[in-house]
Amino acid sequence: MPEAHQTAAHEGGPRRLLALYPTRGRTPLKGLYLSHDLRGCRQGGRFYCYTNFIVSLDGRISLERPGGSPEVPAATANSRDWRLLLELAAPADALILSGRYVRQLAAGRAQASPPFQRRDPDDLTRFRAALGLPPQPVLVVMTNHPDLPLEALTRERPGPVLVVTSASALARRAPSVTPDGVELVAAGRERVEAPRLAAELDRRCLTLVYSIAGPAVLYSLLAGGLVDRLYLTTVLRVLGGDDYATMTRGRLLEPARDFRLAALYLDACGPGAVEQLLQVYDKIPAGAGQGAAI
Ligand SMILES: NC(=O)c1ccc[n+]([C@@H]2O[C@H](COP(=O)([O-])OP(=O)(O)OC[C@H]3O[C@@H](n4cnc5c(N)ncnc54)[C@H](OP(=O)(O)O)[C@@H]3O)[C@@H](O)[C@H]2O)c1
């Protein structure tokens, strides 16, 4: 999300949301996702993972930019969605990022810094402090190329970084010194496997985990049954274009992963005053779905 979009207005006032489900009414945007008590979602303190995406009406999460890597389209990125992303990061123990993103950040081509790396809204910093959390969530980087320019992550505000990779990538890695504050761990043979990733995070008491990565990471998390909640912003704009990137990609997920609608809001103040739908979906555990009755 472009950083220029990060500081614009997102306050309540006339720009309130219309809550549509499960209850109806007006509600301010600011504080909406903070009120979801994500830390309380961990039943018995068990591992809980959530993610979010912003999509166009035709399902695009990103577009190629000329001569560069793909990014969230300017036509969908907006400050209100960014505010919500920060609110989702505020209670997290850890944020999952991709190795690809770290390389992009180091090359100065990332759309934004990770939340809580630079200056974020004071109310969110206070929110973390009131929960007794450290100032920054641990940054968890999923990669098959662990020789990453990690100073791109630690330069702004040094905080803990956990690089999670595969055993084969670790074995291929040239011997080098791991920077201070960075831990390197293998969780899978050829790729990072979600259940082993969860075990590594759980072992470090990182039990509330927010993935801000893209389609490949999401695929691994879904395949491993790790995604408990999906936050989805749909901007009511059709983008078209020849390249197509959707929320996830990979081999068919069999069985398909099922979710149920937990909440729905209409925001009349999306990008260019176009509406956007804010949706919250909760995982239906495998085998718990019901056949459709007519
Ligand atoms: N619209 C939205 O809400 C939204 C959200 C997120 C991202 N995006 C867009 O999606 C695009 C890709 O973003 P992204 O790079 O963050 O996401 P990604 O496609 O999930 O990440 C790809 C990288 O993650 C690593 N990776 C993923 N699964 C792995 C596994 N099982 N084991 C080991 N490494 C694994 C690899 O890193 P290495 O190459 O280092 O091995 C891979 O290159 C960007 O254009 C971004 O703007 C859009």
Short mmCIF file of N, CA and C in Angstrom, two decimals, residues 87-196:
data_model
loop_
_atom_site.label_atom_id
_atom_site.label_comp_id
_atom_site.label_asym_id
_atom_site.label_seq_id
_atom_site.Cartn_x
_atom_site.Cartn_y
_atom_site.Cartn_z
N GLU A 87 -4.61 -1.58 12.51
CA GLU A 87 -5.37 -2.05 13.67
C GLU A 87 -5.26 -3.56 13.82
N LEU A 88 -5.17 -4.27 12.70
CA LEU A 88 -5.01 -5.72 12.78
C LEU A 88 -3.62 -6.08 13.30
N ALA A 89 -2.64 -5.24 12.98
CA ALA A 89 -1.27 -5.51 13.44
C ALA A 89 -1.11 -5.21 14.93
N ALA A 90 -1.94 -4.29 15.43
CA ALA A 90 -1.72 -3.77 16.79
C ALA A 90 -1.71 -4.85 17.88
N PRO A 91 -2.59 -5.84 17.86
CA PRO A 91 -2.54 -6.83 18.95
C PRO A 91 -1.64 -8.04 18.68
N ALA A 92 -0.98 -8.09 17.52
CA ALA A 92 -0.29 -9.32 17.11
C ALA A 92 1.02 -9.55 17.85
N ASP A 93 1.33 -10.82 18.08
CA ASP A 93 2.66 -11.19 18.59
C ASP A 93 3.67 -11.17 17.46
N ALA A 94 3.20 -11.56 16.26
CA ALA A 94 4.13 -11.68 15.14
C ALA A 94 3.42 -11.34 13.84
N LEU A 95 4.20 -10.80 12.90
CA LEU A 95 3.70 -10.52 11.55
C LEU A 95 4.48 -11.39 10.57
N ILE A 96 3.76 -12.04 9.67
CA ILE A 96 4.45 -12.84 8.65
C ILE A 96 4.62 -12.01 7.38
N LEU A 97 5.86 -11.98 6.88
CA LEU A 97 6.20 -11.29 5.63
C LEU A 97 6.86 -12.30 4.71
N SER A 98 7.02 -11.93 3.44
CA SER A 98 7.71 -12.84 2.52
C SER A 98 9.14 -12.35 2.26
N GLY A 99 10.00 -13.31 1.89
CA GLY A 99 11.37 -12.96 1.50
C GLY A 99 11.35 -12.01 0.31
N ARG A 100 10.43 -12.23 -0.59
CA ARG A 100 10.33 -11.36 -1.77
C ARG A 100 10.11 -9.90 -1.33
N TYR A 101 9.25 -9.70 -0.36
CA TYR A 101 8.96 -8.35 0.13
C TYR A 101 10.22 -7.71 0.74
N VAL A 102 11.00 -8.51 1.49
CA VAL A 102 12.21 -7.97 2.11
C VAL A 102 13.19 -7.49 1.05
N ARG A 103 13.32 -8.27 -0.03
CA ARG A 103 14.22 -7.85 -1.12
C ARG A 103 13.71 -6.55 -1.76
N GLN A 104 12.40 -6.47 -1.90
CA GLN A 104 11.80 -5.27 -2.51
C GLN A 104 12.01 -4.05 -1.60
N LEU A 105 11.87 -4.27 -0.30
CA LEU A 105 12.07 -3.18 0.67
C LEU A 105 13.52 -2.69 0.60
N ALA A 106 14.45 -3.65 0.54
CA ALA A 106 15.87 -3.28 0.50
C ALA A 106 16.20 -2.51 -0.78
N ALA A 107 15.48 -2.82 -1.86
CA ALA A 107 15.73 -2.12 -3.12
C ALA A 107 15.01 -0.79 -3.18
N GLY A 108 14.32 -0.43 -2.09
CA GLY A 108 13.61 0.85 -2.05
C GLY A 108 12.36 0.85 -2.91
N ARG A 109 11.83 -0.34 -3.19
CA ARG A 109 10.68 -0.42 -4.09
C ARG A 109 9.43 -0.94 -3.42
N ALA A 110 9.46 -1.08 -2.10
CA ALA A 110 8.26 -1.57 -1.41
C ALA A 110 7.24 -0.45 -1.29
N GLN A 111 5.98 -0.81 -1.31
CA GLN A 111 4.94 0.22 -1.21
C GLN A 111 4.89 0.83 0.18
N ALA A 112 5.23 0.04 1.20
CA ALA A 112 5.13 0.52 2.59
C ALA A 112 6.09 -0.27 3.47
N SER A 113 6.45 0.33 4.60
CA SER A 113 7.23 -0.39 5.60
C SER A 113 6.27 -1.27 6.39
N PRO A 114 6.78 -2.32 7.04
CA PRO A 114 5.89 -3.13 7.87
C PRO A 114 5.34 -2.28 9.02
N PRO A 115 4.12 -2.57 9.49
CA PRO A 115 3.56 -1.84 10.62
C PRO A 115 4.49 -1.90 11.83
N PHE A 116 4.52 -0.81 12.58
CA PHE A 116 5.29 -0.67 13.80
C PHE A 116 6.80 -0.65 13.56
N GLN A 117 7.21 -0.50 12.29
CA GLN A 117 8.63 -0.35 12.00
C GLN A 117 9.00 1.12 11.98
N ARG A 118 8.09 1.93 11.46
CA ARG A 118 8.33 3.38 11.44
C ARG A 118 7.33 4.00 12.39
N ARG A 119 7.00 5.26 12.18
CA ARG A 119 6.07 5.91 13.10
C ARG A 119 4.64 5.55 12.73
N ASP A 120 3.95 4.93 13.67
CA ASP A 120 2.55 4.58 13.46
C ASP A 120 1.69 5.40 14.41
N PRO A 121 0.37 5.45 14.20
CA PRO A 121 -0.47 6.30 15.04
C PRO A 121 -0.28 6.00 16.53
N ASP A 122 -0.21 7.09 17.32
CA ASP A 122 0.06 6.94 18.75
C ASP A 122 -0.97 6.06 19.44
N ASP A 123 -2.23 6.15 19.02
CA ASP A 123 -3.25 5.36 19.72
C ASP A 123 -2.96 3.86 19.57
N LEU A 124 -2.35 3.47 18.45
CA LEU A 124 -2.05 2.04 18.26
C LEU A 124 -0.83 1.63 19.10
N THR A 125 0.13 2.52 19.21
CA THR A 125 1.28 2.24 20.07
C THR A 125 0.81 2.09 21.52
N ARG A 126 -0.11 2.97 21.91
CA ARG A 126 -0.65 2.89 23.28
C ARG A 126 -1.47 1.62 23.45
N PHE A 127 -2.20 1.22 22.42
CA PHE A 127 -3.01 0.00 22.47
C PHE A 127 -2.11 -1.20 22.78
N ARG A 128 -0.97 -1.29 22.07
CA ARG A 128 -0.04 -2.40 22.33
C ARG A 128 0.48 -2.34 23.76
N ALA A 129 0.86 -1.14 24.17
CA ALA A 129 1.43 -1.00 25.51
C ALA A 129 0.41 -1.41 26.57
N ALA A 130 -0.85 -1.00 26.37
CA ALA A 130 -1.90 -1.33 27.36
C ALA A 130 -2.12 -2.84 27.45
N LEU A 131 -1.83 -3.54 26.38
CA LEU A 131 -1.96 -5.00 26.40
C LEU A 131 -0.72 -5.66 27.00
N GLY A 132 0.27 -4.84 27.33
CA GLY A 132 1.52 -5.39 27.89
C GLY A 132 2.39 -6.04 26.83
N LEU A 133 2.20 -5.63 25.57
CA LEU A 133 2.98 -6.22 24.48
C LEU A 133 4.24 -5.40 24.23
N PRO A 134 5.29 -6.04 23.71
CA PRO A 134 6.47 -5.25 23.32
C PRO A 134 6.11 -4.25 22.22
N PRO A 135 6.91 -3.19 22.06
CA PRO A 135 6.54 -2.13 21.10
C PRO A 135 6.30 -2.63 19.69
N GLN A 136 7.03 -3.67 19.29
CA GLN A 136 6.88 -4.18 17.92
C GLN A 136 6.57 -5.67 17.94
N PRO A 137 5.69 -6.10 17.02
CA PRO A 137 5.55 -7.55 16.85
C PRO A 137 6.84 -8.12 16.26
N VAL A 138 7.10 -9.39 16.52
CA VAL A 138 8.24 -10.06 15.88
C VAL A 138 7.94 -10.16 14.38
N LEU A 139 8.93 -9.86 13.56
CA LEU A 139 8.75 -10.01 12.11
C LEU A 139 9.21 -11.40 11.70
N VAL A 140 8.30 -12.16 11.13
CA VAL A 140 8.61 -13.53 10.71
C VAL A 140 8.69 -13.53 9.18
N VAL A 141 9.86 -13.85 8.66
CA VAL A 141 10.05 -13.81 7.20
C VAL A 141 10.05 -15.23 6.67
N MET A 142 9.10 -15.55 5.80
CA MET A 142 9.07 -16.86 5.15
C MET A 142 9.86 -16.78 3.86
N THR A 143 10.81 -17.68 3.69
CA THR A 143 11.67 -17.60 2.51
C THR A 143 12.32 -18.92 2.19
N ASN A 144 12.65 -19.11 0.91
CA ASN A 144 13.50 -20.22 0.51
C ASN A 144 14.87 -19.70 0.13
N HIS A 145 15.09 -18.41 0.38
CA HIS A 145 16.38 -17.76 0.06
C HIS A 145 16.81 -16.97 1.30
N PRO A 146 17.34 -17.67 2.31
CA PRO A 146 17.53 -17.00 3.61
C PRO A 146 18.64 -15.95 3.66
N ASP A 147 19.43 -15.81 2.57
CA ASP A 147 20.44 -14.74 2.58
C ASP A 147 19.78 -13.44 2.15
N LEU A 148 19.03 -12.87 3.04
CA LEU A 148 18.21 -11.70 2.71
C LEU A 148 18.86 -10.42 3.23
N PRO A 149 18.62 -9.29 2.58
CA PRO A 149 19.13 -8.01 3.09
C PRO A 149 18.31 -7.54 4.28
N LEU A 150 18.52 -8.20 5.43
CA LEU A 150 17.61 -8.00 6.57
C LEU A 150 17.74 -6.62 7.22
N GLU A 151 18.89 -5.95 6.94
CA GLU A 151 19.03 -4.60 7.53
C GLU A 151 17.91 -3.69 7.04
N ALA A 152 17.31 -4.05 5.91
CA ALA A 152 16.16 -3.26 5.42
C ALA A 152 15.04 -3.29 6.45
N LEU A 153 14.95 -4.40 7.20
CA LEU A 153 13.90 -4.52 8.21
C LEU A 153 14.31 -3.90 9.53
N THR A 154 15.60 -4.02 9.87
CA THR A 154 16.03 -3.62 11.21
C THR A 154 16.54 -2.19 11.26
N ARG A 155 16.74 -1.57 10.09
CA ARG A 155 17.35 -0.23 10.03
C ARG A 155 16.50 0.81 10.77
N GLU A 156 15.19 0.81 10.47
CA GLU A 156 14.33 1.87 10.99
C GLU A 156 14.17 1.78 12.51
N ARG A 157 13.85 0.57 12.97
CA ARG A 157 13.57 0.39 14.40
C ARG A 157 13.95 -1.05 14.71
N PRO A 158 15.16 -1.26 15.23
CA PRO A 158 15.60 -2.64 15.42
C PRO A 158 14.63 -3.41 16.31
N GLY A 159 14.18 -4.53 15.83
CA GLY A 159 13.27 -5.38 16.60
C GLY A 159 13.57 -6.81 16.22
N PRO A 160 13.00 -7.76 16.94
CA PRO A 160 13.30 -9.15 16.64
C PRO A 160 12.79 -9.60 15.27
N VAL A 161 13.62 -10.38 14.60
CA VAL A 161 13.26 -10.93 13.28
C VAL A 161 13.52 -12.43 13.32
N LEU A 162 12.55 -13.19 12.88
CA LEU A 162 12.71 -14.64 12.79
C LEU A 162 12.60 -15.02 11.31
N VAL A 163 13.68 -15.55 10.77
CA VAL A 163 13.66 -15.99 9.36
C VAL A 163 13.34 -17.48 9.36
N VAL A 164 12.23 -17.83 8.72
CA VAL A 164 11.81 -19.23 8.69
C VAL A 164 11.99 -19.74 7.27
N THR A 165 12.77 -20.79 7.15
CA THR A 165 13.10 -21.29 5.82
C THR A 165 13.03 -22.81 5.81
N SER A 166 13.45 -23.41 4.69
CA SER A 166 13.43 -24.88 4.62
C SER A 166 14.80 -25.43 4.99
N ALA A 167 14.82 -26.72 5.34
CA ALA A 167 16.10 -27.35 5.69
C ALA A 167 17.03 -27.34 4.48
N SER A 168 16.47 -27.54 3.27
CA SER A 168 17.35 -27.59 2.09
C SER A 168 17.92 -26.21 1.81
N ALA A 169 17.15 -25.15 1.99
CA ALA A 169 17.68 -23.80 1.77
C ALA A 169 18.75 -23.48 2.81
N LEU A 170 18.54 -23.95 4.01
CA LEU A 170 19.51 -23.70 5.08
C LEU A 170 20.83 -24.41 4.76
N ALA A 171 20.72 -25.62 4.22
CA ALA A 171 21.92 -26.40 3.89
C ALA A 171 22.69 -25.75 2.73
N ARG A 172 21.96 -25.10 1.81
CA ARG A 172 22.60 -24.46 0.64
C ARG A 172 23.23 -23.12 0.99
N ARG A 173 22.85 -22.59 2.14
CA ARG A 173 23.22 -21.21 2.47
C ARG A 173 24.73 -21.09 2.71
N ALA A 174 25.33 -20.04 2.14
CA ALA A 174 26.76 -19.80 2.39
C ALA A 174 26.93 -19.43 3.85
N PRO A 175 28.01 -19.90 4.49
CA PRO A 175 28.20 -19.55 5.90
C PRO A 175 28.32 -18.04 6.04
N SER A 176 27.57 -17.47 6.95
CA SER A 176 27.65 -16.03 7.19
C SER A 176 27.14 -15.76 8.59
N VAL A 177 27.46 -14.59 9.07
CA VAL A 177 27.06 -14.24 10.43
C VAL A 177 25.62 -13.74 10.40
N THR A 178 24.79 -14.25 11.31
CA THR A 178 23.42 -13.78 11.39
C THR A 178 23.41 -12.47 12.19
N PRO A 179 22.82 -11.42 11.63
CA PRO A 179 22.84 -10.13 12.36
C PRO A 179 22.18 -10.23 13.74
N ASP A 180 22.57 -9.32 14.62
CA ASP A 180 21.97 -9.26 15.97
C ASP A 180 20.47 -9.14 15.86
N GLY A 181 19.76 -9.84 16.72
CA GLY A 181 18.30 -9.74 16.75
C GLY A 181 17.62 -10.60 15.71
N VAL A 182 18.41 -11.33 14.93
CA VAL A 182 17.82 -12.16 13.87
C VAL A 182 18.06 -13.63 14.21
N GLU A 183 17.00 -14.42 14.14
CA GLU A 183 17.11 -15.86 14.37
C GLU A 183 16.71 -16.56 13.08
N LEU A 184 17.41 -17.63 12.79
CA LEU A 184 17.17 -18.38 11.54
C LEU A 184 16.76 -19.79 11.92
N VAL A 185 15.65 -20.26 11.34
CA VAL A 185 15.18 -21.59 11.72
C VAL A 185 14.59 -22.29 10.50
N ALA A 186 14.74 -23.62 10.47
CA ALA A 186 14.13 -24.39 9.39
C ALA A 186 12.81 -24.97 9.88
N ALA A 187 11.80 -24.93 9.00
CA ALA A 187 10.49 -25.50 9.35
C ALA A 187 9.92 -26.15 8.10
N GLY A 188 10.50 -27.27 7.71
CA GLY A 188 10.06 -27.96 6.49
C GLY A 188 11.28 -28.40 5.69
N ARG A 189 11.07 -29.38 4.79
CA ARG A 189 12.23 -29.92 4.04
C ARG A 189 12.59 -29.05 2.85
N GLU A 190 11.67 -28.97 1.88
CA GLU A 190 11.96 -28.20 0.67
C GLU A 190 11.34 -26.81 0.69
N ARG A 191 10.29 -26.66 1.48
CA ARG A 191 9.60 -25.39 1.62
C ARG A 191 9.19 -25.24 3.08
N VAL A 192 8.82 -24.07 3.49
CA VAL A 192 8.28 -23.92 4.84
C VAL A 192 6.91 -24.60 4.87
N GLU A 193 6.72 -25.47 5.85
CA GLU A 193 5.44 -26.17 5.99
C GLU A 193 4.70 -25.54 7.17
N ALA A 194 3.44 -25.18 6.90
CA ALA A 194 2.69 -24.38 7.87
C ALA A 194 2.62 -25.01 9.27
N PRO A 195 2.34 -26.30 9.39
CA PRO A 195 2.25 -26.85 10.75
C PRO A 195 3.58 -26.74 11.51
N ARG A 196 4.70 -26.88 10.78
CA ARG A 196 6.00 -26.75 11.45
C ARG A 196 6.30 -25.29 11.77
#
